[in-house]
PDB file of C-alpha atoms in Angstrom:
ATOM      1  CA  UNK A   1      16.552  -2.005  16.407  1.00 74.00           C
ATOM      2  CA  UNK A   2      15.810  -5.724  16.640  1.00 89.00           C
ATOM      3  CA  UNK A   3      13.954  -7.378  13.755  1.00 95.00           C
ATOM      4  CA  UNK A   4      10.273  -8.275  14.127  1.00 97.00           C
ATOM      5  CA  UNK A   5       9.851 -10.827  16.920  1.00 97.00           C
ATOM      6  CA  UNK A   6       6.241 -11.948  16.348  1.00 97.00           C
ATOM      7  CA  UNK A   7       4.316 -12.897  13.248  1.00 98.00           C
ATOM      8  CA  UNK A   8       1.518 -10.429  12.557  1.00 98.00           C
ATOM      9  CA  UNK A   9      -1.636 -10.751  10.467  1.00 98.00           C
ATOM     10  CA  UNK A  10      -3.994  -7.861   9.801  1.00 98.00           C
ATOM     11  CA  UNK A  11      -7.196  -6.993   7.977  1.00 98.00           C
ATOM     12  CA  UNK A  12      -8.893  -3.729   7.023  1.00 98.00           C
ATOM     13  CA  UNK A  13     -12.563  -3.006   6.334  1.00 98.00           C
ATOM     14  CA  UNK A  14     -13.088   0.113   4.238  1.00 98.00           C
ATOM     15  CA  UNK A  15     -16.106   1.911   2.828  1.00 98.00           C
ATOM     16  CA  UNK A  16     -16.639   3.464  -0.593  1.00 98.00           C
ATOM     17  CA  UNK A  17     -19.398   6.042  -1.038  1.00 97.00           C
ATOM     18  CA  UNK A  18     -19.809   7.499  -4.544  1.00 97.00           C
ATOM     19  CA  UNK A  19     -16.133   7.272  -5.444  1.00 97.00           C
ATOM     20  CA  UNK A  20     -13.819   5.506  -7.874  1.00 98.00           C
ATOM     21  CA  UNK A  21     -11.518   3.595  -5.529  1.00 97.00           C
ATOM     22  CA  UNK A  22      -9.169   2.260  -8.207  1.00 97.00           C
ATOM     23  CA  UNK A  23      -9.725   3.000 -11.888  1.00 96.00           C
ATOM     24  CA  UNK A  24      -8.623   0.582 -14.599  1.00 96.00           C
ATOM     25  CA  UNK A  25      -6.708   2.473 -17.325  1.00 94.00           C
ATOM     26  CA  UNK A  26      -7.345  -0.370 -19.788  1.00 94.00           C
ATOM     27  CA  UNK A  27     -11.103   0.004 -19.307  1.00 93.00           C
ATOM     28  CA  UNK A  28     -11.675   3.742 -19.584  1.00 91.00           C
ATOM     29  CA  UNK A  29     -10.733   4.242 -15.912  1.00 94.00           C
ATOM     30  CA  UNK A  30     -13.859   2.446 -14.738  1.00 96.00           C
ATOM     31  CA  UNK A  31     -13.639   1.073 -11.190  1.00 98.00           C
ATOM     32  CA  UNK A  32     -11.983  -2.327 -11.194  1.00 98.00           C
ATOM     33  CA  UNK A  33     -14.308  -5.328 -10.897  1.00 97.00           C
ATOM     34  CA  UNK A  34     -13.792  -9.052 -11.343  1.00 96.00           C
ATOM     35  CA  UNK A  35     -15.866 -11.263 -13.659  1.00 95.00           C
ATOM     36  CA  UNK A  36     -18.516 -11.712 -10.962  1.00 97.00           C
ATOM     37  CA  UNK A  37     -18.949  -7.966 -10.430  1.00 97.00           C
ATOM     38  CA  UNK A  38     -17.089  -7.709  -7.128  1.00 98.00           C
ATOM     39  CA  UNK A  39     -15.132  -4.479  -6.770  1.00 98.00           C
ATOM     40  CA  UNK A  40     -11.346  -4.653  -6.547  1.00 98.00           C
ATOM     41  CA  UNK A  41      -8.574  -2.370  -5.301  1.00 98.00           C
ATOM     42  CA  UNK A  42      -5.179  -3.747  -6.263  1.00 98.00           C
ATOM     43  CA  UNK A  43      -2.430  -4.395  -3.740  1.00 98.00           C
ATOM     44  CA  UNK A  44      -0.239  -1.957  -5.682  1.00 98.00           C
ATOM     45  CA  UNK A  45      -2.816   0.801  -5.175  1.00 97.00           C
ATOM     46  CA  UNK A  46      -3.037   0.053  -1.442  1.00 98.00           C
ATOM     47  CA  UNK A  47       0.752   0.091  -1.046  1.00 98.00           C
ATOM     48  CA  UNK A  48       0.883   3.409  -2.894  1.00 97.00           C
ATOM     49  CA  UNK A  49      -1.446   4.928  -0.316  1.00 97.00           C
ATOM     50  CA  UNK A  50       0.556   3.378   2.503  1.00 98.00           C
ATOM     51  CA  UNK A  51       3.761   4.848   1.099  1.00 98.00           C
ATOM     52  CA  UNK A  52       2.149   8.289   0.832  1.00 97.00           C
ATOM     53  CA  UNK A  53       0.872   8.202   4.425  1.00 97.00           C
ATOM     54  CA  UNK A  54       4.255   6.958   5.677  1.00 98.00           C
ATOM     55  CA  UNK A  55       5.998   9.745   3.789  1.00 97.00           C
ATOM     56  CA  UNK A  56       3.671  12.307   5.347  1.00 96.00           C
ATOM     57  CA  UNK A  57       4.557  10.751   8.690  1.00 95.00           C
ATOM     58  CA  UNK A  58       8.226  11.565   8.158  1.00 96.00           C
ATOM     59  CA  UNK A  59       9.459   8.178   6.928  1.00 97.00           C
ATOM     60  CA  UNK A  60      12.036   7.971   4.127  1.00 97.00           C
ATOM     61  CA  UNK A  61      10.303   6.461   1.067  1.00 97.00           C
ATOM     62  CA  UNK A  62      12.132   5.187  -2.004  1.00 98.00           C
ATOM     63  CA  UNK A  63       9.198   4.750  -4.424  1.00 97.00           C
ATOM     64  CA  UNK A  64       7.673   8.232  -4.233  1.00 96.00           C
ATOM     65  CA  UNK A  65       4.698   9.337  -6.334  1.00 93.00           C
ATOM     66  CA  UNK A  66       5.180  12.246  -8.725  1.00 90.00           C
ATOM     67  CA  UNK A  67       2.582  14.286  -6.839  1.00 89.00           C
ATOM     68  CA  UNK A  68       4.351  13.904  -3.486  1.00 90.00           C
ATOM     69  CA  UNK A  69       7.959  13.887  -4.636  1.00 92.00           C
ATOM     70  CA  UNK A  70      10.183  15.634  -2.122  1.00 89.00           C
ATOM     71  CA  UNK A  71      13.596  15.495  -3.739  1.00 91.00           C
ATOM     72  CA  UNK A  72      13.049  16.330  -7.416  1.00 90.00           C
ATOM     73  CA  UNK A  73      14.643  13.079  -8.581  1.00 94.00           C
ATOM     74  CA  UNK A  74      13.521  12.041 -12.067  1.00 92.00           C
ATOM     75  CA  UNK A  75      13.993   8.291 -11.618  1.00 94.00           C
ATOM     76  CA  UNK A  76      14.455   5.650  -8.956  1.00 94.00           C
ATOM     77  CA  UNK A  77      18.046   5.177 -10.076  1.00 92.00           C
ATOM     78  CA  UNK A  78      18.785   8.884  -9.657  1.00 94.00           C
ATOM     79  CA  UNK A  79      17.278   8.788  -6.176  1.00 96.00           C
ATOM     80  CA  UNK A  80      19.271   5.721  -5.187  1.00 95.00           C
ATOM     81  CA  UNK A  81      22.591   7.038  -6.520  1.00 93.00           C
ATOM     82  CA  UNK A  82      22.129  10.636  -5.379  1.00 95.00           C
ATOM     83  CA  UNK A  83      24.773  11.618  -2.803  1.00 94.00           C
ATOM     84  CA  UNK A  84      22.258  14.042  -1.237  1.00 94.00           C
ATOM     85  CA  UNK A  85      19.057  11.993  -1.158  1.00 95.00           C
ATOM     86  CA  UNK A  86      20.320   8.465  -1.722  1.00 96.00           C
ATOM     87  CA  UNK A  87      23.387   6.370  -1.002  1.00 95.00           C
ATOM     88  CA  UNK A  88      25.733   7.395  -3.815  1.00 93.00           C
ATOM     89  CA  UNK A  89      26.876   5.458  -6.877  1.00 90.00           C
ATOM     90  CA  UNK A  90      29.533   3.494  -4.999  1.00 90.00           C
ATOM     91  CA  UNK A  91      26.848   1.608  -3.073  1.00 90.00           C
ATOM     92  CA  UNK A  92      25.592   0.101  -6.333  1.00 90.00           C
ATOM     93  CA  UNK A  93      29.033  -0.713  -7.715  1.00 87.00           C
ATOM     94  CA  UNK A  94      29.752  -4.336  -6.871  1.00 85.00           C
ATOM     95  CA  UNK A  95      33.505  -3.793  -7.147  1.00 86.00           C
ATOM     96  CA  UNK A  96      33.342  -1.256  -4.319  1.00 88.00           C
ATOM     97  CA  UNK A  97      30.387  -2.465  -2.230  1.00 89.00           C
ATOM     98  CA  UNK A  98      29.442  -6.151  -1.726  1.00 90.00           C
ATOM     99  CA  UNK A  99      25.822  -6.992  -2.455  1.00 91.00           C
ATOM    100  CA  UNK A 100      24.978  -7.907   1.129  1.00 93.00           C
ATOM    101  CA  UNK A 101      26.361  -4.594   2.387  1.00 95.00           C
ATOM    102  CA  UNK A 102      24.454  -2.655  -0.287  1.00 94.00           C
ATOM    103  CA  UNK A 103      21.227  -4.533   0.599  1.00 95.00           C
ATOM    104  CA  UNK A 104      21.660  -3.661   4.271  1.00 96.00           C
ATOM    105  CA  UNK A 105      22.235   0.004   3.459  1.00 97.00           C
ATOM    106  CA  UNK A 106      19.161   0.407   1.244  1.00 97.00           C
ATOM    107  CA  UNK A 107      16.983  -1.301   3.871  1.00 98.00           C
ATOM    108  CA  UNK A 108      18.300   1.000   6.579  1.00 97.00           C
ATOM    109  CA  UNK A 109      17.754   4.051   4.364  1.00 97.00           C
ATOM    110  CA  UNK A 110      14.194   3.521   3.063  1.00 98.00           C
ATOM    111  CA  UNK A 111      11.199   2.306   5.057  1.00 98.00           C
ATOM    112  CA  UNK A 112       9.275   0.932   2.071  1.00 98.00           C
ATOM    113  CA  UNK A 113      12.254  -1.113   0.917  1.00 98.00           C
ATOM    114  CA  UNK A 114      12.660  -2.952   4.217  1.00 98.00           C
ATOM    115  CA  UNK A 115       8.878  -3.387   4.457  1.00 98.00           C
ATOM    116  CA  UNK A 116       7.749  -4.307   0.922  1.00 98.00           C
ATOM    117  CA  UNK A 117      11.039  -5.171  -0.781  1.00 98.00           C
ATOM    118  CA  UNK A 118      12.490  -3.789  -4.007  1.00 97.00           C
ATOM    119  CA  UNK A 119      14.606  -4.819  -6.974  1.00 95.00           C
ATOM    120  CA  UNK A 120      17.659  -2.644  -7.569  1.00 93.00           C
ATOM    121  CA  UNK A 121      18.922  -3.559 -11.052  1.00 88.00           C
ATOM    122  CA  UNK A 122      21.559  -1.003 -11.964  1.00 79.00           C
ATOM    123  CA  UNK A 123      23.768  -2.284 -14.773  1.00 67.00           C
ATOM    124  CA  UNK A 124      25.437  -0.799 -17.786  1.00 59.00           C
ATOM    125  CA  UNK A 125      28.979  -1.948 -17.085  1.00 59.00           C
ATOM    126  CA  UNK A 126      30.878  -4.785 -15.435  1.00 51.00           C
ATOM    127  CA  UNK A 127      30.546  -3.086 -12.072  1.00 59.00           C
ATOM    128  CA  UNK A 128      26.747  -2.949 -12.214  1.00 65.00           C
ATOM    129  CA  UNK A 129      24.768  -4.658  -9.492  1.00 73.00           C
ATOM    130  CA  UNK A 130      21.371  -6.331  -9.148  1.00 87.00           C
ATOM    131  CA  UNK A 131      19.994  -6.453  -5.598  1.00 91.00           C
ATOM    132  CA  UNK A 132      16.694  -8.323  -5.147  1.00 94.00           C
ATOM    133  CA  UNK A 133      15.125  -7.658  -1.733  1.00 96.00           C
ATOM    134  CA  UNK A 134      12.118  -9.648  -0.579  1.00 97.00           C
ATOM    135  CA  UNK A 135      10.072  -7.697   1.940  1.00 98.00           C
ATOM    136  CA  UNK A 136       8.375  -9.176   5.022  1.00 98.00           C
ATOM    137  CA  UNK A 137       5.119  -7.212   4.597  1.00 98.00           C
ATOM    138  CA  UNK A 138       2.660  -8.647   2.090  1.00 98.00           C
ATOM    139  CA  UNK A 139      -0.714  -7.112   1.251  1.00 98.00           C
ATOM    140  CA  UNK A 140      -3.537  -8.663  -0.753  1.00 98.00           C
ATOM    141  CA  UNK A 141      -5.871  -6.823  -3.094  1.00 98.00           C
ATOM    142  CA  UNK A 142      -9.100  -5.542  -1.540  1.00 98.00           C
ATOM    143  CA  UNK A 143     -12.407  -6.987  -2.737  1.00 98.00           C
ATOM    144  CA  UNK A 144     -15.953  -5.859  -2.065  1.00 98.00           C
ATOM    145  CA  UNK A 145     -18.178  -8.009   0.123  1.00 98.00           C
ATOM    146  CA  UNK A 146     -20.933  -7.927  -2.504  1.00 98.00           C
ATOM    147  CA  UNK A 147     -21.008  -7.082  -6.224  1.00 98.00           C
ATOM    148  CA  UNK A 148     -20.869  -3.324  -6.721  1.00 97.00           C
ATOM    149  CA  UNK A 149     -23.049  -1.017  -8.788  1.00 96.00           C
ATOM    150  CA  UNK A 150     -21.112   1.342 -11.089  1.00 96.00           C
ATOM    151  CA  UNK A 151     -22.599   4.606 -12.329  1.00 96.00           C
ATOM    152  CA  UNK A 152     -21.121   6.289 -15.415  1.00 93.00           C
ATOM    153  CA  UNK A 153     -21.799   9.959 -16.105  1.00 92.00           C
ATOM    154  CA  UNK A 154     -20.977  11.875 -19.271  1.00 90.00           C
ATOM    155  CA  UNK A 155     -19.233  15.173 -18.621  1.00 85.00           C
ATOM    156  CA  UNK A 156     -17.717  18.038 -20.584  1.00 82.00           C
ATOM    157  CA  UNK A 157     -14.088  18.991 -20.128  1.00 72.00           C
ATOM    158  CA  UNK A 158     -12.529  22.337 -21.005  1.00 69.00           C
ATOM    159  CA  UNK A 159      -8.983  21.465 -21.970  1.00 63.00           C
ATOM    160  CA  UNK A 160      -7.981  24.191 -24.425  1.00 60.00           C
ATOM    161  CA  UNK A 161      -5.188  26.408 -23.142  1.00 59.00           C
ATOM    162  CA  UNK A 162      -4.850  28.500 -26.276  1.00 63.00           C
ATOM    163  CA  UNK A 163      -6.288  31.831 -27.413  1.00 60.00           C
ATOM    164  CA  UNK A 164      -6.306  35.363 -26.040  1.00 62.00           C
ATOM    165  CA  UNK A 165      -9.288  34.892 -23.750  1.00 58.00           C
ATOM    166  CA  UNK A 166     -11.858  36.567 -26.020  1.00 60.00           C
ATOM    167  CA  UNK A 167     -13.320  33.240 -27.108  1.00 61.00           C
ATOM    168  CA  UNK A 168     -14.182  30.223 -25.038  1.00 59.00           C
ATOM    169  CA  UNK A 169     -12.082  27.163 -25.771  1.00 59.00           C
ATOM    170  CA  UNK A 170     -13.852  24.189 -27.239  1.00 64.00           C
ATOM    171  CA  UNK A 171     -15.052  21.558 -24.762  1.00 68.00           C
ATOM    172  CA  UNK A 172     -14.585  17.845 -25.162  1.00 78.00           C
ATOM    173  CA  UNK A 173     -16.806  15.052 -23.943  1.00 78.00           C
ATOM    174  CA  UNK A 174     -15.653  12.615 -21.311  1.00 82.00           C
ATOM    175  CA  UNK A 175     -16.877  10.037 -18.831  1.00 88.00           C
ATOM    176  CA  UNK A 176     -16.718   9.851 -15.058  1.00 92.00           C
ATOM    177  CA  UNK A 177     -17.321   6.605 -13.188  1.00 95.00           C
ATOM    178  CA  UNK A 178     -18.042   5.775  -9.569  1.00 96.00           C
ATOM    179  CA  UNK A 179     -18.990   2.969  -7.223  1.00 98.00           C
ATOM    180  CA  UNK A 180     -22.238   4.060  -5.556  1.00 96.00           C
ATOM    181  CA  UNK A 181     -21.770   2.090  -2.324  1.00 97.00           C
ATOM    182  CA  UNK A 182     -19.356  -0.624  -1.308  1.00 97.00           C
ATOM    183  CA  UNK A 183     -17.761  -2.420   1.624  1.00 98.00           C
ATOM    184  CA  UNK A 184     -14.262  -3.687   0.798  1.00 98.00           C
ATOM    185  CA  UNK A 185     -11.839  -5.865   2.774  1.00 98.00           C
ATOM    186  CA  UNK A 186      -8.125  -6.531   2.386  1.00 98.00           C
ATOM    187  CA  UNK A 187      -5.691  -8.666   4.333  1.00 98.00           C
ATOM    188  CA  UNK A 188      -1.981  -8.590   5.042  1.00 98.00           C
ATOM    189  CA  UNK A 189       0.788 -10.315   6.941  1.00 98.00           C
ATOM    190  CA  UNK A 190       4.249  -9.632   8.399  1.00 98.00           C
ATOM    191  CA  UNK A 191       6.876 -12.375   8.295  1.00 98.00           C
ATOM    192  CA  UNK A 192       9.592 -12.332  11.025  1.00 98.00           C
ATOM    193  CA  UNK A 193      11.925 -14.606   9.045  1.00 97.00           C
ATOM    194  CA  UNK A 194      12.037 -12.163   6.138  1.00 98.00           C
ATOM    195  CA  UNK A 195      12.192  -9.245   8.587  1.00 98.00           C
ATOM    196  CA  UNK A 196      15.547 -10.581   9.799  1.00 97.00           C
ATOM    197  CA  UNK A 197      16.936 -10.050   6.288  1.00 96.00           C
ATOM    198  CA  UNK A 198      15.703  -6.469   5.876  1.00 98.00           C
ATOM    199  CA  UNK A 199      15.818  -5.231   9.470  1.00 97.00           C
ATOM    200  CA  UNK A 200      12.063  -4.598   9.609  1.00 98.00           C
ATOM    201  CA  UNK A 201      11.406  -4.095  13.326  1.00 98.00           C
ATOM    202  CA  UNK A 202       8.595  -4.159  15.870  1.00 97.00           C
ATOM    203  CA  UNK A 203       8.708  -0.346  15.776  1.00 97.00           C
ATOM    204  CA  UNK A 204       8.213  -0.436  11.989  1.00 98.00           C
ATOM    205  CA  UNK A 205       5.212  -2.739  12.432  1.00 98.00           C
ATOM    206  CA  UNK A 206       3.704  -0.322  14.947  1.00 98.00           C
ATOM    207  CA  UNK A 207       4.215   2.506  12.468  1.00 98.00           C
ATOM    208  CA  UNK A 208       2.209   0.675   9.808  1.00 98.00           C
ATOM    209  CA  UNK A 209      -0.414  -0.186  12.420  1.00 98.00           C
ATOM    210  CA  UNK A 210      -0.811   3.522  13.230  1.00 98.00           C
ATOM    211  CA  UNK A 211      -1.072   4.436   9.530  1.00 97.00           C
ATOM    212  CA  UNK A 212      -3.697   1.880   8.438  1.00 98.00           C
ATOM    213  CA  UNK A 213      -6.698   3.582  10.165  1.00 98.00           C
ATOM    214  CA  UNK A 214      -6.025   6.804   8.232  1.00 96.00           C
ATOM    215  CA  UNK A 215      -5.146   5.223   4.898  1.00 97.00           C
ATOM    216  CA  UNK A 216      -7.318   7.637   2.894  1.00 96.00           C
ATOM    217  CA  UNK A 217      -6.498  10.879   4.700  1.00 94.00           C
ATOM    218  CA  UNK A 218      -5.000  13.494   2.338  1.00 93.00           C
ATOM    219  CA  UNK A 219      -5.895  11.238  -0.599  1.00 94.00           C
ATOM    220  CA  UNK A 220      -8.792  13.211  -2.077  1.00 93.00           C
ATOM    221  CA  UNK A 221      -9.185  13.771  -5.811  1.00 93.00           C
ATOM    222  CA  UNK A 222     -11.958  14.424  -8.316  1.00 90.00           C
ATOM    223  CA  UNK A 223     -12.548  10.672  -8.490  1.00 93.00           C
ATOM    224  CA  UNK A 224     -12.357  10.268  -4.696  1.00 95.00           C
ATOM    225  CA  UNK A 225     -13.841  13.352  -2.992  1.00 95.00           C
ATOM    226  CA  UNK A 226     -12.850  14.003   0.606  1.00 95.00           C
ATOM    227  CA  UNK A 227     -14.742  11.640   2.892  1.00 94.00           C
ATOM    228  CA  UNK A 228     -15.941   9.312   0.131  1.00 97.00           C
ATOM    229  CA  UNK A 229     -13.490   6.589   1.166  1.00 97.00           C
ATOM    230  CA  UNK A 230     -12.713   5.673   4.752  1.00 97.00           C
ATOM    231  CA  UNK A 231     -11.291   2.894   6.874  1.00 98.00           C
ATOM    232  CA  UNK A 232     -13.988   1.430   9.111  1.00 98.00           C
ATOM    233  CA  UNK A 233     -12.014  -1.124  11.155  1.00 98.00           C
ATOM    234  CA  UNK A 234      -8.483  -2.497  11.416  1.00 98.00           C
ATOM    235  CA  UNK A 235      -7.887  -5.982  12.855  1.00 98.00           C
ATOM    236  CA  UNK A 236      -4.422  -6.739  14.217  1.00 98.00           C
ATOM    237  CA  UNK A 237      -3.473 -10.318  15.141  1.00 98.00           C
ATOM    238  CA  UNK A 238      -0.112 -10.526  16.934  1.00 98.00           C
ATOM    239  CA  UNK A 239       1.052 -14.112  17.326  1.00 98.00           C
ATOM    240  CA  UNK A 240       3.074 -15.247  20.341  1.00 97.00           C
ATOM    241  CA  UNK A 241       6.024 -16.512  18.276  1.00 97.00           C
ATOM    242  CA  UNK A 242       7.907 -15.940  15.033  1.00 97.00           C
ATOM    243  CA  UNK A 243       6.415 -18.916  13.191  1.00 96.00           C
ATOM    244  CA  UNK A 244       2.846 -18.018  14.147  1.00 97.00           C
ATOM    245  CA  UNK A 245       0.228 -19.857  16.170  1.00 97.00           C
ATOM    246  CA  UNK A 246      -1.891 -20.451  13.045  1.00 98.00           C
ATOM    247  CA  UNK A 247      -1.508 -20.038   9.311  1.00 97.00           C
ATOM    248  CA  UNK A 248      -2.386 -16.657   7.836  1.00 98.00           C
ATOM    249  CA  UNK A 249      -5.127 -18.319   5.789  1.00 98.00           C
ATOM    250  CA  UNK A 250      -6.821 -19.633   8.929  1.00 98.00           C
ATOM    251  CA  UNK A 251      -6.475 -16.306  10.725  1.00 98.00           C
ATOM    252  CA  UNK A 252      -7.899 -14.317   7.820  1.00 98.00           C
ATOM    253  CA  UNK A 253     -10.797 -16.732   7.348  1.00 98.00           C
ATOM    254  CA  UNK A 254     -11.764 -16.325  11.008  1.00 98.00           C
ATOM    255  CA  UNK A 255     -13.052 -12.849  10.077  1.00 98.00           C
ATOM    256  CA  UNK A 256     -16.408 -12.630   8.301  1.00 98.00           C
ATOM    257  CA  UNK A 257     -17.507  -9.236   6.998  1.00 98.00           C
ATOM    258  CA  UNK A 258     -21.180  -8.628   6.210  1.00 97.00           C
ATOM    259  CA  UNK A 259     -22.775  -6.440   3.561  1.00 96.00           C
ATOM    260  CA  UNK A 260     -23.627  -3.667   6.044  1.00 95.00           C
ATOM    261  CA  UNK A 261     -20.026  -3.425   7.255  1.00 95.00           C
ATOM    262  CA  UNK A 262     -20.593  -5.382  10.455  1.00 97.00           C
ATOM    263  CA  UNK A 263     -18.396  -8.370  11.177  1.00 98.00           C
ATOM    264  CA  UNK A 264     -18.017 -11.538  13.221  1.00 98.00           C
ATOM    265  CA  UNK A 265     -14.802 -13.204  14.424  1.00 98.00           C
ATOM    266  CA  UNK A 266     -14.624 -16.949  14.929  1.00 97.00           C
ATOM    267  CA  UNK A 267     -12.388 -16.960  18.007  1.00 94.00           C
ATOM    268  CA  UNK A 268     -12.820 -20.735  18.350  1.00 96.00           C
ATOM    269  CA  UNK A 269     -10.966 -21.236  15.065  1.00 96.00           C
ATOM    270  CA  UNK A 270      -7.933 -19.355  16.411  1.00 97.00           C
ATOM    271  CA  UNK A 271      -8.095 -20.151  20.112  1.00 96.00           C
ATOM    272  CA  UNK A 272      -5.622 -18.074  22.086  1.00 95.00           C
ATOM    273  CA  UNK A 273      -5.216 -15.519  19.302  1.00 98.00           C
ATOM    274  CA  UNK A 274      -7.601 -12.575  19.601  1.00 96.00           C
ATOM    275  CA  UNK A 275      -7.199  -9.525  17.351  1.00 98.00           C
ATOM    276  CA  UNK A 276      -6.924  -5.948  18.509  1.00 98.00           C
ATOM    277  CA  UNK A 277      -9.770  -4.059  16.825  1.00 98.00           C
ATOM    278  CA  UNK A 278      -8.995  -0.454  15.911  1.00 98.00           C
ATOM    279  CA  UNK A 279     -11.547   2.101  14.716  1.00 97.00           C
ATOM    280  CA  UNK A 280     -10.855   4.005  11.517  1.00 95.00           C
ATOM    281  CA  UNK A 281     -10.415   7.773  11.495  1.00 83.00           C
TER     282      UNK A 281
END
C-alpha cells in the first residue's frame, strides 16, 4: 500500500452524561480538570480507546490493554520477540537485523506502531537495539467547552473474600466521582511526510476515520455506564496535497463548538477546504 498522500486534520465532539471520562489516580480518581475547571481527557486515554476499537476491528495492536489482551504476553518485549505473536528475537538483534529493516517490520506488523509510533529499546547485551519510531498520527487531549461540575458520592464496598459464608464480610468506605454534564472536543492530524517512514496509508487513515464515531462502544465500566459517553460529531478535513492547504492550527480554529454541542465552521478562514461531517453512533 502507498503511504498517505494527503494531509488530514480531524476533530471530535463528544458528550459526557453522569460519567467519569478520565480519572486522575493522583487525585483520588476524580475526573481530570485544569486549573480553570475545564474537564480534560488525556491524549493517552483517547489513544487507548482507539487501540481497543481497532483491535476489535481485527487490526494487530502492539500496546494491548490487560483487559483485552489476546495473546497472553506479559510484557511488550515478550510480545515483540515472540515467534508466534511477534517478530522473533532476531529482529531486535542489531547484529542480525539492521535498524531500518527492523523498523519497517514492526510498522508492517502492528497498526498502532505505524500510526502513533513507538520506542523499542531492547538492550542487555552488545547486540541490543533501540528503535525510535515517530508516528504520523497525533492526537491532542480533549477539553470541555465550559467548566464542568463534578459530583462526589460516598459508597460502601464489600471487598472481603474470606470466611465460610456464615458471616458478612466487613465493608469499606469509598468515593465515586462523575461529571454531571459536559461537551468535550479533541483534535488530531495525520502527517504524510512521517507516514512515508512508517508506511501509514490512505487505507489506514480510512480505518481510523471509521473508528472515531464509535470510540466509546464496548467501553462501559462502573465509572462510565453504557451510553453515558458518546461521540456526537466527527470532522474530517482532507487537504489536496501532502503539505496541506493550511496549517493544522488554522484548520482546528475554524471550528467553534458551543456549550449545547452545536457548532459553527468558519469556511472563509479555510477557503477551498471543507470538512466531511460524520454523525456519531
